[in-house]
XYZ file of C-alpha atoms in Angstrom:
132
model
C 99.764 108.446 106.030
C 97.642 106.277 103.468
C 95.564 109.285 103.078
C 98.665 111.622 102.553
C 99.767 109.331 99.995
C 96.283 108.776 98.094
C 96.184 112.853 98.171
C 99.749 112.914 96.302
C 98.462 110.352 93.639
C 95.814 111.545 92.667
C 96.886 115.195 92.541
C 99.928 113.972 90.311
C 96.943 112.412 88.112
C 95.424 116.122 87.817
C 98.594 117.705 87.312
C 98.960 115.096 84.157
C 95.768 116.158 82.756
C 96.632 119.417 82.868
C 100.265 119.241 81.852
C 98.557 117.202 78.628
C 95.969 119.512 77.910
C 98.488 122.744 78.328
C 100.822 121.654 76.260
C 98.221 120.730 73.831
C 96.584 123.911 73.981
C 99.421 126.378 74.337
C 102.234 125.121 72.816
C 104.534 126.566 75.153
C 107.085 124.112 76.754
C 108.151 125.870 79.750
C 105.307 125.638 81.710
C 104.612 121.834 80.034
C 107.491 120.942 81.448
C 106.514 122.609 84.741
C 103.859 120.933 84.848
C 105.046 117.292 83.913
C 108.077 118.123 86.960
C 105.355 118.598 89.001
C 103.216 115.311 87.909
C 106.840 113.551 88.878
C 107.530 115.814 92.123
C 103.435 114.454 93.155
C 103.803 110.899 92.082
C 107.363 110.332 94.270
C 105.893 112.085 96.843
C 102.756 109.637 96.625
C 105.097 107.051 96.406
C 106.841 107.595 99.456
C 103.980 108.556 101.871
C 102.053 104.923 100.696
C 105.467 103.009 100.742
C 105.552 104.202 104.137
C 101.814 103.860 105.470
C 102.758 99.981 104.959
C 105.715 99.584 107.462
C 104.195 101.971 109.811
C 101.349 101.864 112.315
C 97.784 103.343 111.206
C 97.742 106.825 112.231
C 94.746 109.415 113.434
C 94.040 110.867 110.797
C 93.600 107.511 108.673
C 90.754 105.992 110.848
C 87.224 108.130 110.468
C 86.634 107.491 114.773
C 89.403 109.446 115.537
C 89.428 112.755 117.826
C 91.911 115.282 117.593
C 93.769 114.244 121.157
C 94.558 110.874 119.302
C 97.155 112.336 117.553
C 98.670 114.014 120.425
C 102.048 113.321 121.868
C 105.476 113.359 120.524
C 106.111 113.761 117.197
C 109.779 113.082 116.589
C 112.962 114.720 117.229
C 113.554 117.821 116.362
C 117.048 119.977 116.798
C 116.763 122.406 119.611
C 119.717 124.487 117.896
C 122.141 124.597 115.166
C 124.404 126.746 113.059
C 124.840 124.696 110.515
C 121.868 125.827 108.439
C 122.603 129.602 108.653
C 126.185 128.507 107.376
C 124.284 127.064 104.664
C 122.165 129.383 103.642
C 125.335 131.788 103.657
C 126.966 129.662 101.122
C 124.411 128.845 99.300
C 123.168 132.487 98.423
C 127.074 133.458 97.952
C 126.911 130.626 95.005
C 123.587 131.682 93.746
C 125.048 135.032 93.306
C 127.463 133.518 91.787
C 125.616 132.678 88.945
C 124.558 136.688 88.522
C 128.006 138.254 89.083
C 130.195 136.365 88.640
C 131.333 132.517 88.713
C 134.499 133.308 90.669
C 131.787 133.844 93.746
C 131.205 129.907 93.809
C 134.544 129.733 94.833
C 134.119 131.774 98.037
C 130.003 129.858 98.822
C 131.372 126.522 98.075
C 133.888 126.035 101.513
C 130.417 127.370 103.579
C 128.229 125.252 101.993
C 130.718 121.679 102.196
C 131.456 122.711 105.969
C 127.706 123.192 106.590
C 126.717 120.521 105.601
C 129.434 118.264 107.116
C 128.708 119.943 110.405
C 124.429 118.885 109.872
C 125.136 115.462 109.307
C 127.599 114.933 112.119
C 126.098 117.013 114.424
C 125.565 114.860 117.162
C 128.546 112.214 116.606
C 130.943 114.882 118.496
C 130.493 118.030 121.205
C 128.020 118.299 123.707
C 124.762 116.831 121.594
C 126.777 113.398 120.843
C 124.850 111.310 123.248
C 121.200 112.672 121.885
């Protein structure tokens, strides 16, 4: 992950050049601002991935002796199924639309998109998944 993180730092450091020199050049704030959102999106990304290399154990692709079968095995735990992101989505495209036609559609996306995500988060604290 130290590499991850080094990647994210020093692409936010390129997207601060460029955010400087854009604005500088073009005068047009939209895509300045783009650009400096994207300098902070890169720099807490950064952040993260080297806050994290500390606490955790030195990974493949961080040592230059390592083969590809060194990073084999598991990987984490990933949901085999769920509904809860389709009710999501659901909701959260009703809302969106929302925003086009009408606010009074936010009303209708909101109920999918509060029981969605209630129903991710406790997804395995009740039914048949509780004990995974």
């Amino acid at each position: 992950m130290k590499f991850q993180g080094r990647l994210f730092l020093w692409l936010s450091f390129f997207f601060l050049a460029m955010a400087i020199l854009y604005g500088l050049w073009s005068k047009e704030p939209v895509g300045t601002t783009a650009l400096f959102l994207s300098f902070g999106l890169a720099v807490m990304i950064g952040f993260y991935l080297a806050f994290t290399a500390r606490r955790a154990d030195t990974g493949a692709q961080d040592r230059e002796d390592a083969d590809v079968s060194d990073d084999a095995g598991e990987l984490g735990f990933f949901s085999p199924h769920s509904w809860q992101p389709l009710l999501l989505a659901f909701g959260g495209a009703t809302a969106f639309l929302g925003i086009i036609f009408g606010w009074w559609l936010i009303y209708f996306g909101a109920p999918f998109i509060l029981f969605g995500l209630w129903g991710w988060v406790f997804e395995y604290y009740r039914g048949e998944n509780r004990t995974q």
